[in-house]
XYZ file of C-alpha atoms in Angstrom:
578
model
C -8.939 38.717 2.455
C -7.419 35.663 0.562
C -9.424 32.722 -0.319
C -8.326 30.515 2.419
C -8.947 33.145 4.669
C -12.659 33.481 3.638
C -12.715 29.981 3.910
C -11.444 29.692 7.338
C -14.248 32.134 8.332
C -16.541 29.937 6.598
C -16.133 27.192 9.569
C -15.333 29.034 11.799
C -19.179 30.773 11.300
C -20.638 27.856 10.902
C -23.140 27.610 13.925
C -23.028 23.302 13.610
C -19.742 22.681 13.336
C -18.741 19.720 14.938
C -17.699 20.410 18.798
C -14.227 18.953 18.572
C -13.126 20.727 15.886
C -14.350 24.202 17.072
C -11.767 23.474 20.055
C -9.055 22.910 17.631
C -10.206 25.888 15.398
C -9.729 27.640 19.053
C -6.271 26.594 19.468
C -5.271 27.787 16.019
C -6.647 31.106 15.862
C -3.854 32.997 16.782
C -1.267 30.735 14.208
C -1.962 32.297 10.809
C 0.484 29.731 9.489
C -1.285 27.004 10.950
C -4.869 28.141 9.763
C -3.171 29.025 6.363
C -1.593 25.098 6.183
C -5.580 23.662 7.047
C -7.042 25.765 5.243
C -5.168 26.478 1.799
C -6.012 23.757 -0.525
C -8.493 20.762 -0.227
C -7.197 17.787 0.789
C -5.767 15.969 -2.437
C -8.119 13.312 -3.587
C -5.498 10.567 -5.577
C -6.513 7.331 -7.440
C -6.488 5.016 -4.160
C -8.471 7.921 -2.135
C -7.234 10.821 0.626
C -5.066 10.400 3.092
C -4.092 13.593 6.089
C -3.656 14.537 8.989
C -6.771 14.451 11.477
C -8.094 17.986 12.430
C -10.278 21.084 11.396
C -9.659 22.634 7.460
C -10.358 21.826 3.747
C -7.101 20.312 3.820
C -7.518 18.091 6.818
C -9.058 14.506 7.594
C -12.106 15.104 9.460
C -15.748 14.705 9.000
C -16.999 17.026 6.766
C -13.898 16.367 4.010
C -15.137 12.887 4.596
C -18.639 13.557 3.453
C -17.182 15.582 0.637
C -15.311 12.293 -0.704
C -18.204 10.315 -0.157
C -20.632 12.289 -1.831
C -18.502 12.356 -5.237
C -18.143 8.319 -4.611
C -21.518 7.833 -4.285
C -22.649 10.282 -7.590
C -19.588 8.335 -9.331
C -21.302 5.005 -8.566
C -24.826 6.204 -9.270
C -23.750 6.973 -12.741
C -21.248 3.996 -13.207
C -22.526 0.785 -11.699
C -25.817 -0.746 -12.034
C -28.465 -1.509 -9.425
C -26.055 0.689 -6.691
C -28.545 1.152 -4.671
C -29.542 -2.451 -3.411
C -26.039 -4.142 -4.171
C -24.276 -1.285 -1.577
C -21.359 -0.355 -0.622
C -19.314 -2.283 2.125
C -16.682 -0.218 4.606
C -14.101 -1.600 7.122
C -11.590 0.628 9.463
C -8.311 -0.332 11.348
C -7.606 0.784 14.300
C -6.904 4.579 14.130
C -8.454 7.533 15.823
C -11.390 8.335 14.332
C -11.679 5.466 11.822
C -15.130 3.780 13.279
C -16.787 6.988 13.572
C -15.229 7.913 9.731
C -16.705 4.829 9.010
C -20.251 5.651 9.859
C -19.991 9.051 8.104
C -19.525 7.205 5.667
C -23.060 5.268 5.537
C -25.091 8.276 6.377
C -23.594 9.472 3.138
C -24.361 7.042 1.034
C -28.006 7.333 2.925
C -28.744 10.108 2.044
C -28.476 8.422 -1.609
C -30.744 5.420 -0.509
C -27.410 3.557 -1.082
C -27.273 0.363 1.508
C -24.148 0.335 3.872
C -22.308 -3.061 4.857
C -20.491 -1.810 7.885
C -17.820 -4.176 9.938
C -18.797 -4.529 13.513
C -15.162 -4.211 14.867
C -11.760 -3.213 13.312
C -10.664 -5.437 9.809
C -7.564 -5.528 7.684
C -8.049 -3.782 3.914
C -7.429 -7.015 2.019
C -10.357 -8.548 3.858
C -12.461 -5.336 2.634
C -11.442 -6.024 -0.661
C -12.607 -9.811 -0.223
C -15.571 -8.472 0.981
C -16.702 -6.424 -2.078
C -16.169 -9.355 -3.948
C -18.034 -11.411 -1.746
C -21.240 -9.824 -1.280
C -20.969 -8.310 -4.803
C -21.774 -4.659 -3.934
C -20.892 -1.835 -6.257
C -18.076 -0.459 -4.157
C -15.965 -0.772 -0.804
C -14.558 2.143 0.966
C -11.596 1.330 3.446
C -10.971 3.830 6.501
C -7.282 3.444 7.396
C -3.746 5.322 6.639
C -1.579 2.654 6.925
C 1.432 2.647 8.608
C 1.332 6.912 8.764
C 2.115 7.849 11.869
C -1.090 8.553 14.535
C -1.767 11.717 13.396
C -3.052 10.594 10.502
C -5.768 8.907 8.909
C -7.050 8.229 5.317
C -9.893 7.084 2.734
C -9.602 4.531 0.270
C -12.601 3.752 -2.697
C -12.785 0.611 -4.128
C -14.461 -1.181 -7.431
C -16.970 -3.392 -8.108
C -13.835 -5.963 -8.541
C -12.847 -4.876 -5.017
C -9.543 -3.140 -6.936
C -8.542 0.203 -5.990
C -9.279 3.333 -8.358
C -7.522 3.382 -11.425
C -6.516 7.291 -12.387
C -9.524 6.669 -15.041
C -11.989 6.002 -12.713
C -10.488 8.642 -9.420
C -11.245 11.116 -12.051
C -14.078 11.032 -12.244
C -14.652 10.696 -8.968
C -12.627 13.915 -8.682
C -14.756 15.422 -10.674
C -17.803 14.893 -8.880
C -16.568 16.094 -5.496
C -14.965 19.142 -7.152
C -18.936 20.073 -8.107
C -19.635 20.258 -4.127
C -18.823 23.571 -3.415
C -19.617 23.367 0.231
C -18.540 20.340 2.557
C -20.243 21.320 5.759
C -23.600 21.324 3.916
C -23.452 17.488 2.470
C -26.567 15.996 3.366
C -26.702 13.165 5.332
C -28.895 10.518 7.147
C -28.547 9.446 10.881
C -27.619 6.112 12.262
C -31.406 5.133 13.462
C -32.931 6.419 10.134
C -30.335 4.252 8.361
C -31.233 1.079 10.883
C -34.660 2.013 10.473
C -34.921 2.269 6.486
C -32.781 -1.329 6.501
C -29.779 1.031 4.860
C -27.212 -0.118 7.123
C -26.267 -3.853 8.249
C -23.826 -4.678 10.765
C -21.437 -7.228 9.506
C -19.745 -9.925 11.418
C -17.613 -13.073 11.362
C -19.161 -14.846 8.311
C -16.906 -12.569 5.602
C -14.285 -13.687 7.826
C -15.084 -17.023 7.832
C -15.397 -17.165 3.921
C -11.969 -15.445 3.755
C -10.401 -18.186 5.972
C -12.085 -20.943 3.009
C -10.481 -19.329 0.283
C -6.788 -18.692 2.302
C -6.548 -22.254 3.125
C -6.420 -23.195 -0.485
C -2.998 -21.586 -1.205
C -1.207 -23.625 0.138
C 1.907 -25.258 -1.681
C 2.097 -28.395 0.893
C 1.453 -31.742 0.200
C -1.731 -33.424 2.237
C 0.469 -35.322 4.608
C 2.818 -31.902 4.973
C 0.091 -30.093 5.682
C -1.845 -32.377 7.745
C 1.391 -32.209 10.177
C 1.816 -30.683 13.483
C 5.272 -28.223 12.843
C 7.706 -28.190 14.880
C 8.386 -24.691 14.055
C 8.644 -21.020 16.063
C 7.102 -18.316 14.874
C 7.222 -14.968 16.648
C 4.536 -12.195 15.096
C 3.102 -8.560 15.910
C 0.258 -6.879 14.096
C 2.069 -3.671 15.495
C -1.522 -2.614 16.808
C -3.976 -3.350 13.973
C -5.753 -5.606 12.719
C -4.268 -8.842 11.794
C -3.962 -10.571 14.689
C -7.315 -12.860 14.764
C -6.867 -13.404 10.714
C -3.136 -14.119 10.445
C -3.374 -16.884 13.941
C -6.706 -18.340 12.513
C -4.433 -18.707 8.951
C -1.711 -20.510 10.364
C -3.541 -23.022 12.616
C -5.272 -23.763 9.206
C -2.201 -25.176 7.662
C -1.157 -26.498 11.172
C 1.429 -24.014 12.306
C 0.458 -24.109 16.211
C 4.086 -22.481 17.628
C 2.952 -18.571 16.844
C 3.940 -16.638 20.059
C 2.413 -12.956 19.245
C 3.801 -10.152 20.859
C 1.101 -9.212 23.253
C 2.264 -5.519 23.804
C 1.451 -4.848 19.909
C -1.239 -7.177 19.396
C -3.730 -4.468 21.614
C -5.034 -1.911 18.919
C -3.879 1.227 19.748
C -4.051 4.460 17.628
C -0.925 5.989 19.071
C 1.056 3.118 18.314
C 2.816 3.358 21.796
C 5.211 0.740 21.167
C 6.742 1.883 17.916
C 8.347 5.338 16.691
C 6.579 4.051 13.386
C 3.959 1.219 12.808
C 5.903 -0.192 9.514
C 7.347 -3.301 8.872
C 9.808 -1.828 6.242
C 11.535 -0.094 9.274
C 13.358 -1.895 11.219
C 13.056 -0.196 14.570
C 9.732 -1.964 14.097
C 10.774 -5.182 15.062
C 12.195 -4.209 18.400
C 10.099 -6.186 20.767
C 9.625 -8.857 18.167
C 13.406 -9.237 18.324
C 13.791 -9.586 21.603
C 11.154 -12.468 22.224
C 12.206 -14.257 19.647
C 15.313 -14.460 21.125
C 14.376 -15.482 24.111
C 12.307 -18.310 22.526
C 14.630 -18.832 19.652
C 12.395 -17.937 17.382
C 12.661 -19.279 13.849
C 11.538 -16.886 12.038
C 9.716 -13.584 12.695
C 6.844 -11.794 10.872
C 5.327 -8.014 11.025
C 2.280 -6.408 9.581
C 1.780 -2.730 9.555
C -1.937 -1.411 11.103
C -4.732 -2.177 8.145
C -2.554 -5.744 7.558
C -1.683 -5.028 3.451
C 2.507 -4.981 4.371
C 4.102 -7.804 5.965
C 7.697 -7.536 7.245
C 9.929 -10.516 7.425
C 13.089 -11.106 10.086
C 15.008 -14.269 10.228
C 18.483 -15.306 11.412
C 22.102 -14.934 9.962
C 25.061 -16.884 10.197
C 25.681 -15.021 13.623
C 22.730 -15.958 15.293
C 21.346 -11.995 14.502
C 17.734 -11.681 13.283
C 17.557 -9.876 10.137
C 14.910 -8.066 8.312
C 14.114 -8.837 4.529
C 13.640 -6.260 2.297
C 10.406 -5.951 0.099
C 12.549 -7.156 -3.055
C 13.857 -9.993 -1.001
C 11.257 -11.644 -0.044
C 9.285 -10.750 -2.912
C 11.653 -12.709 -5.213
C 12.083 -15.695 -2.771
C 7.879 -16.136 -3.057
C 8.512 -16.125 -6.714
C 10.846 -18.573 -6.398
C 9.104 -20.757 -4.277
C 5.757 -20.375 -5.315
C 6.982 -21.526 -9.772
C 8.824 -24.498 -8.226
C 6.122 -25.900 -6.710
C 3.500 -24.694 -9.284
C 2.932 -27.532 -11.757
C 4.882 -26.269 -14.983
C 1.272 -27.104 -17.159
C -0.150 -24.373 -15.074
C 3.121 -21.373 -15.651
C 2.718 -21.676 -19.426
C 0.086 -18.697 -19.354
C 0.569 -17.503 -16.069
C 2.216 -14.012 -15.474
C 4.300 -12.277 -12.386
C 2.884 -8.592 -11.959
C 5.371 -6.314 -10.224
C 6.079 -2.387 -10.402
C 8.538 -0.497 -12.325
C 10.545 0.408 -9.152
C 10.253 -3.174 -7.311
C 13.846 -5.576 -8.255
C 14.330 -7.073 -11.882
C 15.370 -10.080 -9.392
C 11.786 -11.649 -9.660
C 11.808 -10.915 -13.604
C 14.733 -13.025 -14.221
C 13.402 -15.775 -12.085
C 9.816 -15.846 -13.514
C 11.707 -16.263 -16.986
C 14.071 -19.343 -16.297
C 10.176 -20.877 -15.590
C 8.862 -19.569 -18.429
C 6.738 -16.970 -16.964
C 6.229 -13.567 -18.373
C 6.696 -10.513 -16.310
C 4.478 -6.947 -16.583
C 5.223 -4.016 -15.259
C 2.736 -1.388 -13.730
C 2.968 1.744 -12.306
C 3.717 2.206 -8.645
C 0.716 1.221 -6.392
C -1.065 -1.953 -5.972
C -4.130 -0.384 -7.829
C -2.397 -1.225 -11.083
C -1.897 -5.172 -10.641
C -5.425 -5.666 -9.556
C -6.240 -3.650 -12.639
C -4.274 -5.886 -14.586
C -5.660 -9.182 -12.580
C -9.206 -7.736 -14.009
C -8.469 -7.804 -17.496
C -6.636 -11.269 -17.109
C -10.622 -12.011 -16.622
C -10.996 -11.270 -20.425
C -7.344 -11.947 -21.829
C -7.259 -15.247 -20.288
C -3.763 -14.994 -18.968
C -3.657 -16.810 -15.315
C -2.582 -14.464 -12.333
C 0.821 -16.281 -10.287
C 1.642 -13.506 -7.951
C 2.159 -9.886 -7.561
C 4.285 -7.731 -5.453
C 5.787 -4.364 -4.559
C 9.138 -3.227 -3.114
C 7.374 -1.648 -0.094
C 6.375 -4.934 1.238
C 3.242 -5.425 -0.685
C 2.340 -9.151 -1.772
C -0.779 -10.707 -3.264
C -0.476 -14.779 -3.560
C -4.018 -15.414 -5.323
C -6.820 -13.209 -6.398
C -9.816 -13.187 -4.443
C -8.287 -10.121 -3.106
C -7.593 -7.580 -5.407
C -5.357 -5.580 -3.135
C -1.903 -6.094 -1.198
C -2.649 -8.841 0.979
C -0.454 -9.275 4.324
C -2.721 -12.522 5.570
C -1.942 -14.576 3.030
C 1.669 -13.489 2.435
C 2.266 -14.424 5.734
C 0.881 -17.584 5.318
C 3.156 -18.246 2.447
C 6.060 -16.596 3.839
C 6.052 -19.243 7.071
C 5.291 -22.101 4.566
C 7.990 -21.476 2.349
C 10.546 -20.813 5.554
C 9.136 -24.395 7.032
C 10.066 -25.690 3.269
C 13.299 -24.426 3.382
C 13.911 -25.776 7.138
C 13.291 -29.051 6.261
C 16.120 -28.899 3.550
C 18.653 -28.010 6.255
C 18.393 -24.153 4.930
C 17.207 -20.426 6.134
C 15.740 -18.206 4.097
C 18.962 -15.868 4.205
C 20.867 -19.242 2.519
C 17.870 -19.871 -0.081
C 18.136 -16.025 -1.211
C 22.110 -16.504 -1.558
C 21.478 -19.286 -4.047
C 19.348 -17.059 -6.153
C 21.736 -14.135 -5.992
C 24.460 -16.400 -7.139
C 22.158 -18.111 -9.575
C 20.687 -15.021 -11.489
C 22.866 -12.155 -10.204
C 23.676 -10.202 -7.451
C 20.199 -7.678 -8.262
C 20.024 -4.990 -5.241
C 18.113 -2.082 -4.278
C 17.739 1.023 -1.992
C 15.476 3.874 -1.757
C 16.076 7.034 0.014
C 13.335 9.480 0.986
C 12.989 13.618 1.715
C 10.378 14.880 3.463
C 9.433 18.250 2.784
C 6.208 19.427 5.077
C 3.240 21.902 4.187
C 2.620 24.391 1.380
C 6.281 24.814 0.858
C 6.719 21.349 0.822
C 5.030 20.587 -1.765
C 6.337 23.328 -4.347
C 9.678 22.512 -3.025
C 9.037 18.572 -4.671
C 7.617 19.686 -7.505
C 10.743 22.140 -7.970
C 12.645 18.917 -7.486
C 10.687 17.236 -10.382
C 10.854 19.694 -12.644
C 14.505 20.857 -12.384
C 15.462 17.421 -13.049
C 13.428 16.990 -16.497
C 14.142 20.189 -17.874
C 18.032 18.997 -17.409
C 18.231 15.190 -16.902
C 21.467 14.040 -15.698
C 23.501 12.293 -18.140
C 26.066 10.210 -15.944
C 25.044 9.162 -12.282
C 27.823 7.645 -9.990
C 30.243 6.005 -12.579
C 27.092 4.875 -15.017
C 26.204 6.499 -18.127
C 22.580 7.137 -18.784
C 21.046 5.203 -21.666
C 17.351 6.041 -21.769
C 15.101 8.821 -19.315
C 11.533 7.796 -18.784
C 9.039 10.481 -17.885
C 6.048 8.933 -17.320
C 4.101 12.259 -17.089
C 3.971 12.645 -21.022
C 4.605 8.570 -21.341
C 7.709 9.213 -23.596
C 10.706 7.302 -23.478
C 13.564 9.081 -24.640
C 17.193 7.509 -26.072
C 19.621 9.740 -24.620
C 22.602 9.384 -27.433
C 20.203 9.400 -30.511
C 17.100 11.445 -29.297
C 14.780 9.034 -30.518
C 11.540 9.059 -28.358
C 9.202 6.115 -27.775
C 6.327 5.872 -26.285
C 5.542 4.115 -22.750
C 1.820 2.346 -22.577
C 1.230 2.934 -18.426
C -0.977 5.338 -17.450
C 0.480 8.895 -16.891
C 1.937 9.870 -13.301
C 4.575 12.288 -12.418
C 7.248 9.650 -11.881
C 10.683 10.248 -13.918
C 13.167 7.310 -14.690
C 16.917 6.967 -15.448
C 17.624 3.976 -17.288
C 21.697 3.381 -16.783
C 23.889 1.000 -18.210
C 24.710 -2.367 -16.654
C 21.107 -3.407 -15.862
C 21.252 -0.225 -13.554
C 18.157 2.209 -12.797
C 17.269 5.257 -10.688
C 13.748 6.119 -10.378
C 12.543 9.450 -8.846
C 8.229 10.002 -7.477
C 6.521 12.389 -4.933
C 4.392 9.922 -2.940
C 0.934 10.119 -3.244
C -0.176 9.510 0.362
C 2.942 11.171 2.483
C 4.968 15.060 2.067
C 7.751 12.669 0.423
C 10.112 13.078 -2.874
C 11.206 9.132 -2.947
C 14.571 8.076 -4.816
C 14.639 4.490 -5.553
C 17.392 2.828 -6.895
C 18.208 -0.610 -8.472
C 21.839 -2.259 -9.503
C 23.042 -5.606 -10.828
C 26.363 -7.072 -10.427
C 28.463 -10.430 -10.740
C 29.492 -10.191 -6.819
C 27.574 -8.608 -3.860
C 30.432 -6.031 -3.583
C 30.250 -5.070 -7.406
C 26.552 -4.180 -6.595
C 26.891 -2.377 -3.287
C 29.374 0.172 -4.728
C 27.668 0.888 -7.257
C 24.781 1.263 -5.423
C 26.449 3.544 -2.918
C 27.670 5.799 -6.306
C 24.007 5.938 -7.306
C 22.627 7.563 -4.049
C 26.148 9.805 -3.202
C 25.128 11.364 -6.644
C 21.535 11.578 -6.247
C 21.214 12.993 -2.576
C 23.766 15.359 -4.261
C 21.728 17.057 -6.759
C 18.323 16.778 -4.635
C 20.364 18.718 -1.619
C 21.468 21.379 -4.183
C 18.064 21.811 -5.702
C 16.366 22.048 -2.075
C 19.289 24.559 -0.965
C 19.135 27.122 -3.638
């Protein structure tokens, strides 16, 4: 009998297993594939947390993997925070099956460690848990949500002290703790009316919200008589069946932006997401019904958050009247852009732009003409709070960060992406550009021809299950043993594998090294300000290809774009083939 076969029998013995997931064992018992694919590795524990699809197994989201993560979170804080135990942890959930009752798992955990539990009364986005831990100053957050995966799925994300997530340096140890627990159905845990009874569980209600709301209306870049103005401006938005809805509305009114028109089909929470193939603002099909109201009401502009409200999508129109949908890197650099010019230049001599090695150089170039120095992190938004933390000893003064796959974060008392307050921003700096006769589609063509025609694509494979996985990891490794040394028409200056952090110059050998944490992402640095960038997601059964080109004209940039993926999807399709 194979491991995952003993461990299969393990649940499927176990006299209290939860009654749900003995019907699903049920189903599958006949499937050896199936039982093989729940049961034949745990489910993979990353720096932001776990993220899988809902259902019985080791390598499933359910409750007893949840305890499992828990546990190791809790030991991890016990031995890394101080005074754990009355400070708490605070935990929030969107709108997903299973995320409330995930959520309460989660305090009878941390119960059974005398650990107090802040627990939202109703469904809240993440940044607002990462406000939160701030807020009340408890030793941790833990965010129930996956996203914009579709509604199979559902996830766990651990948060710091500084309301950040995990850093690899801290997930490992976590790791390390839950990889000590050799049996998840046996976590101990304490139930709801002990917890109410002991005072280790408080309900939490609109006053985090409330405090939120404080801190968002002080972004603003308006002038007091701007802002004190009723605008005469349409806005069409969906929280595509999350949770932004009451925050985002409450947000605008603030700044007097009274002509939102949500669309009510999608503002419902609903954990099949019945409206939408996929609940994700980067996909366009996601915009649908926003579309098609804000045509009929001539909608300015329109906006789109995905389910747990850290993305926001942007559509607004072209010169023929169609809406269209910004890309992360678009709207990214117009914030950038908007948010330096109306900064007060004293205030950009220290300040710094935070943005990923795969998001546009676009923002870069922009942040220099003001002076303002650019970093680059690792992919995930884990990294720029990290970085926003040690500003709190370096002294350098946060601007903005962002990430291609529309994540934003305007100030810092969230320490996560933060759709709210991009969205605030985003209308304000459309209503800016209104008043000077201009869309947002004109302001970004002034940019392009001002600093270069910077563009960017990203292609995906998905590649399901056990074989799946080696099958990406095949992919990885065929392509550092032998990196490519031309792709389309560009010759290959530099590879960066940030695995073993080493930078190596393709015509001379020479190796430097790269100071970013390691991750198994692998980098083709191409002449003519051109890059290709290859990394297995961490939260999906996804190889990701992202791309990024620079060019005097738009049509410079889109061939060569086009030469970049033609070769790429090339030698992926004849890996995955042999």
């Amino acid at each position: 009998m194979s491991n995952w076969e003993q461990v299969y029998q393990q649940w499927n013995s176990f006299p209290e297993l939860d009654e749900s997931l003995k019907v699903e064992l049920k189903k599958m018992q006949d499937d050896p594939k199936a039982l093989e694919d729940a049961f034949y590795r745990e489910l993979t524990f990353g720096t932001g947390g776990m993220r899988g699809v809902l259902g019985p197994g080791t390598n499933r989201m359910n409750v007893y993997t949840v305890r499992k993560a828990v546990n190791g979170f809790a030991k991890y804080l016990l031995e890394n925070a101080v005074n754990v135990k009355d400070r708490g942890v605070v935990i929030a959930y969107d709108s997903r099956y299973m995320s409330q009752e995930f959520a309460l798992e989660t305090a009878k955990v941390l119960g059974a460690f005398d650990i107090k539990a802040y627990v939202f009364e109703t469904l809240r986005p993440t940044p607002l848990l990462s406000f939160a831990v701030r807020y009340l100053a408890t030793a941790g957050g833990v965010m129930i949500t996956a996203s914009h995966n579709p509604p199979e799925y559902n996830g766990f994300k651990v948060y710091n002290e500084d309301g950040g997530q995990m850093v690899p340096r801290e997930a490992n140890q976590i790791i390390d703790a839950i990889k000590d627990i050799e049996n998840e159905l046996m976590v101990p845990v304490l139930e709801q009316a002990e917890l109410e009874e002991r005072q280790l569980l408080k309900w939490v209600g609109k006053d985090i919200d409330n405090a939120y709301l404080e801190q968002l209306k002080q972004i603003t870049k308006m002038k007091e008589d701007t802002l004190n103005q009723v605008k005469d401006f349409n806005i069409v938005f969906t929280p595509l069946h999350g949770t932004a809805n009451d925050l985002v509305l409450r947000g605008l009114e603030q700044l007097n932006f009274t002509g939102v028109d949500v669309v009510q089909e999608q503002a419902v929470p609903d954990p099949e997401f019945s409206t939408v193939a996929s609940p994700n603002p980067e996909e366009h099909q996601a915009f649908t019904l926003a579309i098609q109201k804000g045509i009929k009401n001539g909608a300015d502009i329109l906006l789109g958050t995905d389910p747990d409200a850290d993305r926001l999508g942007v559509a607004v129109k072209n010169e023929a009247g169609e809406y269209t949908v910004l890309t992360g890197n678009q709207l990214g650099a117009l914030l950038v852009d908007y948010i330096l010019s109306n900064t007060d230049s004293a205030m950009l001599n220290n300040a710094r732009l935070i943005k990923t090695i795969v998001t546009s150089e676009l923002g870069q170039a922009i942040a220099s003409s003001y002076g303002v120095k650019t970093l680059n992190t690792l992919t995930g938004f884990k990294y720029i709070g990290e970085k926003i933390r040690q500003f709190d000893a370096t002294g350098e003064t946060f601007i903005f960060g962002y990430e291609e796959s529309y994540g934003y974060l305007i100030r810092s008392f969230a320490r996560d992406k933060d759709a709210v307050q991009t969205a605030v921003m985003a209308i304000e700096m459309a209503y800016y550009w209104k008043q000077q006769g201009r869309t947002l589609l004109d302001a970004l063509e002034e940019l392009y021809k001002k600093y270069g025609y910077y563009l960017e694509g990203m292609t995906s494979l998905t590649l399901k299950g056990k074989e799946g996985s080696e099958k990406i990891n095949e992919i990885m490794e065929t392509i550092r043993k032998s990196p490519l040394r031309e792709i389309g028409n560009l010759h290959v200056e530099k590879v960066e594998d940030y695995r073993t952090s080493e930078r190596m110059m393709m015509d001379t050998k020479a190796i430097e090294t790269i100071d970013l944490p390691k991750e198994n992402v692998f980098k083709f640095k191409l002449e003519k300000n051109s890059w290709v960038c290859l990394r297995p997601s961490g939260t999906e059964p996804k190889i990701k290809c992202y791309y990024g080109v620079f060019g005097s004209t738009r049509e410079e940039s889109e061939q060569t774009l086009a030469e970049l993926k033609g070769t790429m999807e090339s030698v992926i399709n004849e890996i995955v083939t042999s």
